[in-house]
PDB file of C-alpha atoms and ligand atoms in Angstrom:
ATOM      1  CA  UNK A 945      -3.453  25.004  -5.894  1.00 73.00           C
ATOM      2  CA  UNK A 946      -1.032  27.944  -7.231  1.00 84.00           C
ATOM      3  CA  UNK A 947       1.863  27.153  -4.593  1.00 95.00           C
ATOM      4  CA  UNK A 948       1.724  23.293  -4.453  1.00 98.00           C
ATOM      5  CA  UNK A 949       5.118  22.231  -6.413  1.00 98.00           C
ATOM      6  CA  UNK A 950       3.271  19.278  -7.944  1.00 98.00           C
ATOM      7  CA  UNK A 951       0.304  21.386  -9.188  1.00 98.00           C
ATOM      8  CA  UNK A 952       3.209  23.262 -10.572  1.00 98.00           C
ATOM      9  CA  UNK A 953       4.474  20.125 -12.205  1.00 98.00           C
ATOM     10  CA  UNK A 954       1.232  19.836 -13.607  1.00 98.00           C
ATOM     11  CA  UNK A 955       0.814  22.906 -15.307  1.00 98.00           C
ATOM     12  CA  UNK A 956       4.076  22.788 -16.888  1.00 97.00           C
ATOM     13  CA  UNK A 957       5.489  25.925 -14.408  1.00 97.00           C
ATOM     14  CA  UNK A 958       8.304  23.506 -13.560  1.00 97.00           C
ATOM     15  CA  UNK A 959       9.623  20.484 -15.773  1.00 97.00           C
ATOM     16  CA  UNK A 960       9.798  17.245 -14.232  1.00 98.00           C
ATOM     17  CA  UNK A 961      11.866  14.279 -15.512  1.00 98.00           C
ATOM     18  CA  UNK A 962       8.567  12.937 -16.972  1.00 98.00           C
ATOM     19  CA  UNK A 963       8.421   8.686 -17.419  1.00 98.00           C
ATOM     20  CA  UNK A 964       4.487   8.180 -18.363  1.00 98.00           C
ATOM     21  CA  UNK A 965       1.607  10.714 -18.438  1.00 98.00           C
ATOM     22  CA  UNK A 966      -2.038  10.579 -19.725  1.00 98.00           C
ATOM     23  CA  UNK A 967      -4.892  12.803 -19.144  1.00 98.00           C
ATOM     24  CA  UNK A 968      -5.334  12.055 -15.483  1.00 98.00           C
ATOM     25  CA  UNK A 969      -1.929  11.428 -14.154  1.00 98.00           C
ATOM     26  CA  UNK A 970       1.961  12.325 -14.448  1.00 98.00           C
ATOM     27  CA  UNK A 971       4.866  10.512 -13.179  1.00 99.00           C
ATOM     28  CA  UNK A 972       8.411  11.575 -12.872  1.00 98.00           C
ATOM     29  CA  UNK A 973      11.323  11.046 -11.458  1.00 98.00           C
ATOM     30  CA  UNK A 974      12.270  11.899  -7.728  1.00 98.00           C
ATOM     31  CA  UNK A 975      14.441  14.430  -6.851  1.00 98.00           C
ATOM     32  CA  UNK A 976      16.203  12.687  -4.264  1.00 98.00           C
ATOM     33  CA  UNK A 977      16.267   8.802  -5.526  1.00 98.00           C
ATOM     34  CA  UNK A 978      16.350   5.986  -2.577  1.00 98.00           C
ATOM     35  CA  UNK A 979      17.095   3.508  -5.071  1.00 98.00           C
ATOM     36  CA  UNK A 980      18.105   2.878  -8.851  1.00 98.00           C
ATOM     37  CA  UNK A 981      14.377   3.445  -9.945  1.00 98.00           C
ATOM     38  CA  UNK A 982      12.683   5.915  -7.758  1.00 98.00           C
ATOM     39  CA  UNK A 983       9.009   7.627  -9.640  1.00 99.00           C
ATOM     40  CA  UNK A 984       6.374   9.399  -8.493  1.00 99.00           C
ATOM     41  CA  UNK A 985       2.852   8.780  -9.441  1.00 99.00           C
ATOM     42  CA  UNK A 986       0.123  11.957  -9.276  1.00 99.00           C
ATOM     43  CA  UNK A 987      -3.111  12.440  -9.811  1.00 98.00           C
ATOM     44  CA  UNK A 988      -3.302  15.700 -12.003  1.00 98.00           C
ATOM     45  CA  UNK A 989      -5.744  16.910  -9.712  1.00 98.00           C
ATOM     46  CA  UNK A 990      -4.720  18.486  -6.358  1.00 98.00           C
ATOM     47  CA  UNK A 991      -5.505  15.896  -3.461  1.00 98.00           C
ATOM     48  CA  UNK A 992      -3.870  16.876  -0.680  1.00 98.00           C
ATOM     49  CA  UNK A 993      -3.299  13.530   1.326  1.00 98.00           C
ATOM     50  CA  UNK A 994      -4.892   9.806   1.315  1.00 98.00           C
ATOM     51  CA  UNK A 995      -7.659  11.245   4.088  1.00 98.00           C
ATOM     52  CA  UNK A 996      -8.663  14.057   1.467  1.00 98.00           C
ATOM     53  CA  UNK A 997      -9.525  10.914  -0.617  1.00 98.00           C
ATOM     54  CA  UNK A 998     -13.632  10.546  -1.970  1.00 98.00           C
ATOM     55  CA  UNK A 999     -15.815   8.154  -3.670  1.00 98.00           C
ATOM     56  CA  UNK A1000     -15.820   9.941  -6.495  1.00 98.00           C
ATOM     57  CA  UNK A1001     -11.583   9.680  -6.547  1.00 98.00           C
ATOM     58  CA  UNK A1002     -12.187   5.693  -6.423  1.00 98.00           C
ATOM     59  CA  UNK A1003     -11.422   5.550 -10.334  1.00 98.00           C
ATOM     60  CA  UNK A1004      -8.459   8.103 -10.149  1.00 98.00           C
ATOM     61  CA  UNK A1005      -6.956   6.423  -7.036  1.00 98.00           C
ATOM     62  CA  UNK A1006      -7.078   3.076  -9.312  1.00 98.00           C
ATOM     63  CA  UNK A1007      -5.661   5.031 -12.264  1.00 98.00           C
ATOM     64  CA  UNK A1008      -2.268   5.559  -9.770  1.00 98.00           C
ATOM     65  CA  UNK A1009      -1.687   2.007  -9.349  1.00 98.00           C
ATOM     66  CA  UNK A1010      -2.496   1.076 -13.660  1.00 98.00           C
ATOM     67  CA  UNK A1011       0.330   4.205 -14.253  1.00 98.00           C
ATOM     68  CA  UNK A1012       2.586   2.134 -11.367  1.00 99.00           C
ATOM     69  CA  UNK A1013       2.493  -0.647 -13.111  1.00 98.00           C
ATOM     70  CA  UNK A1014       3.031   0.600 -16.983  1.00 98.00           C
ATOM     71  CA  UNK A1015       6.379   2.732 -15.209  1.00 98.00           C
ATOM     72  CA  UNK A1016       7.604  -0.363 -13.272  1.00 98.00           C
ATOM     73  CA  UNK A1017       7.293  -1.764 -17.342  1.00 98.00           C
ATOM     74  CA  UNK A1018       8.944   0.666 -18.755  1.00 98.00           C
ATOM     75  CA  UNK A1019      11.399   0.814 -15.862  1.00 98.00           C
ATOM     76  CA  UNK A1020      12.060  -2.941 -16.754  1.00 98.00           C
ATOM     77  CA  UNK A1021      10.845  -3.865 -13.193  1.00 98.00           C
ATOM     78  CA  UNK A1022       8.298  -6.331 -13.802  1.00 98.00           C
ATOM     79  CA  UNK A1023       9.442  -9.127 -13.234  1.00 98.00           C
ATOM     80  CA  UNK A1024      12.042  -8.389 -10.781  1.00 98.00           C
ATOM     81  CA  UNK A1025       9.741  -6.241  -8.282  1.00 98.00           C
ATOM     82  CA  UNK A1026       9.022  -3.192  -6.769  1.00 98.00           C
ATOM     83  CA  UNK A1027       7.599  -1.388  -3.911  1.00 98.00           C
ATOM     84  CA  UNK A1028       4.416   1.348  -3.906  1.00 98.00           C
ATOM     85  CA  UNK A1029       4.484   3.738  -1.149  1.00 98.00           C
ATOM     86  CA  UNK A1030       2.126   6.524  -0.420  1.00 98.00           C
ATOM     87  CA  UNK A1031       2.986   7.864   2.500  1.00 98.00           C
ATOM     88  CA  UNK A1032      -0.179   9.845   4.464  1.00 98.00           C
ATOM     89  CA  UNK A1033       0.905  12.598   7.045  1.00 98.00           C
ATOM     90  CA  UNK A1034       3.457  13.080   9.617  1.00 97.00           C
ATOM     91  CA  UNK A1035       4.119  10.049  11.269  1.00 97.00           C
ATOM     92  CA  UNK A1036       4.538   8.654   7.952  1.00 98.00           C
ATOM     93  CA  UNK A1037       6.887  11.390   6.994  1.00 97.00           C
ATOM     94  CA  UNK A1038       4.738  13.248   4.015  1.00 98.00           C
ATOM     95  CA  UNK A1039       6.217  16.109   2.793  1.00 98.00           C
ATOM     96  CA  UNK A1040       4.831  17.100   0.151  1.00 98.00           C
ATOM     97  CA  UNK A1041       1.186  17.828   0.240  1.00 98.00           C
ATOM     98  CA  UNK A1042      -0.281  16.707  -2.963  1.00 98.00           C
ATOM     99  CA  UNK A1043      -0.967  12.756  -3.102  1.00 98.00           C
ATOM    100  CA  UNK A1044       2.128  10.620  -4.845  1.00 98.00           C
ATOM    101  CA  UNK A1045       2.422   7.350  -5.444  1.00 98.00           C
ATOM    102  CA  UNK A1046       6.617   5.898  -5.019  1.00 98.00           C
ATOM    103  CA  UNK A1047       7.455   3.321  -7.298  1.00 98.00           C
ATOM    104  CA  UNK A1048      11.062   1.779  -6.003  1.00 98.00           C
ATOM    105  CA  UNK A1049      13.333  -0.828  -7.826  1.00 98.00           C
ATOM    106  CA  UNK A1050      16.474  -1.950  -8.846  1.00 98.00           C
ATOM    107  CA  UNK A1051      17.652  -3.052  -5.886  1.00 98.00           C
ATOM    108  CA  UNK A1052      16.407  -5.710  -2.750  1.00 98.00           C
ATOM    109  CA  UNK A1053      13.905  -4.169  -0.474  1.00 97.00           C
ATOM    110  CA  UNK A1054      13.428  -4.327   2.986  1.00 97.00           C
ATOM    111  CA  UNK A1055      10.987  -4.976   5.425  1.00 97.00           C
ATOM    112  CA  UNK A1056       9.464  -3.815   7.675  1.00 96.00           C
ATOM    113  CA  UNK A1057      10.192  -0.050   6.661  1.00 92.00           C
ATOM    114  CA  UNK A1058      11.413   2.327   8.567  1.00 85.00           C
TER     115      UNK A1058
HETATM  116  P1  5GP B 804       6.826  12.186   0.742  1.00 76.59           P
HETATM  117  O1  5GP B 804       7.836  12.235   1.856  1.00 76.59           O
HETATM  118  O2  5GP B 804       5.889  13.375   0.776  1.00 76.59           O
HETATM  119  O3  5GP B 804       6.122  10.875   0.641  1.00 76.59           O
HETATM  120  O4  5GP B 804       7.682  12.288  -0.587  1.00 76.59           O
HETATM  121  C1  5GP B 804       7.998  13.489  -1.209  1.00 76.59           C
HETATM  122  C2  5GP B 804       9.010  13.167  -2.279  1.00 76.59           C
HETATM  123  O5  5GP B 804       9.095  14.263  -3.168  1.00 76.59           O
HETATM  124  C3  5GP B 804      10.416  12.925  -1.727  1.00 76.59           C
HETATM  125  O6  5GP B 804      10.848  11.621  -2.083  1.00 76.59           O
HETATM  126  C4  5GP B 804      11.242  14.025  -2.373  1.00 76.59           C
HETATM  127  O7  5GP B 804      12.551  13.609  -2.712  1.00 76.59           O
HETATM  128  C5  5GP B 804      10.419  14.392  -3.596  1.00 76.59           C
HETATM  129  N1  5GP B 804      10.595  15.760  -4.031  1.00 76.59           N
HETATM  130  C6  5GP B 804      10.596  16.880  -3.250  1.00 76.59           C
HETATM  131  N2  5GP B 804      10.795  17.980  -3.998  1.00 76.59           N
HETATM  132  C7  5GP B 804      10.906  17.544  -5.285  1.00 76.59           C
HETATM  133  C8  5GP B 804      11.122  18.224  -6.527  1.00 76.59           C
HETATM  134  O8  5GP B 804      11.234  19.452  -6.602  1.00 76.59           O
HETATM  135  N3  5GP B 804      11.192  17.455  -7.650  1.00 76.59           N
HETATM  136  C9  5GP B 804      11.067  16.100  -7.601  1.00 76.59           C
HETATM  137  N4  5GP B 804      11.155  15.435  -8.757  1.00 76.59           N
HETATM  138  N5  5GP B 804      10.857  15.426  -6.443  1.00 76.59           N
HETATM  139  C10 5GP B 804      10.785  16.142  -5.317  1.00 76.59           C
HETATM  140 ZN1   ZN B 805      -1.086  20.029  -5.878  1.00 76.59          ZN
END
């Protein structure tokens, strides 16, 4: 996907503040962060949104939630918490239109979201 900014991401065309990456996925820090810790998780591979999702993404979609977990680590969230968000089209407020996974912490959350 040559225009997609996180395809761009991926290819190096624009440099991310990277926390963890392996072969399959990247995540960096947001642009715009709604709290002290605020990462996004991508496949490396251009999905557009959760309903572009198939079978054969069941291992990749699993991968997003194991690189969650090792940034929350490294983000020294463990043990206090976080929230995952992946948000899925416009009444969820998606704006960018290549799958990401939010990992939020460092301070309380709230619920239910707005
Ligand atoms: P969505 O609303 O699609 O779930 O989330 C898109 C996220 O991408 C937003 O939190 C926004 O701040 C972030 N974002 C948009 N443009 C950029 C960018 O150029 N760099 C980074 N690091 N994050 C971005
Ligand atoms: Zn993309």
């Amino acid at each position: 996907m040559n225009d997609c900014l996180f395809c761009k991401m991926v290819r190096g065309e624009i440099q991310p503040k990277t926390v963890y990456e392996d072969e399959r996925v990247l995540a960096f820090r947001d642009i715009n962060p709604q709290a002290p810790t605020h990462v996004l998780v991508i496949p490396k591979e251009h999905i557009a949104t959760i309903n572009d999702l198939r079978p054969g993404h069941a291992a990749l979609a699993g991968e997003l939630y194991l690189a969650a977990r090792e940034v929350a680590r490294l983000e020294g969230l463990s043990e206090s918490g976080y929230r995952t968000v992946m948000n899925c089209g416009r009444d969820a407020g998606q704006a960018v239109f290549h799958i990401h996974l939010h990992v939020l912490g460092g301070r309380q959350m709230h619920w239910p979201p707005g």
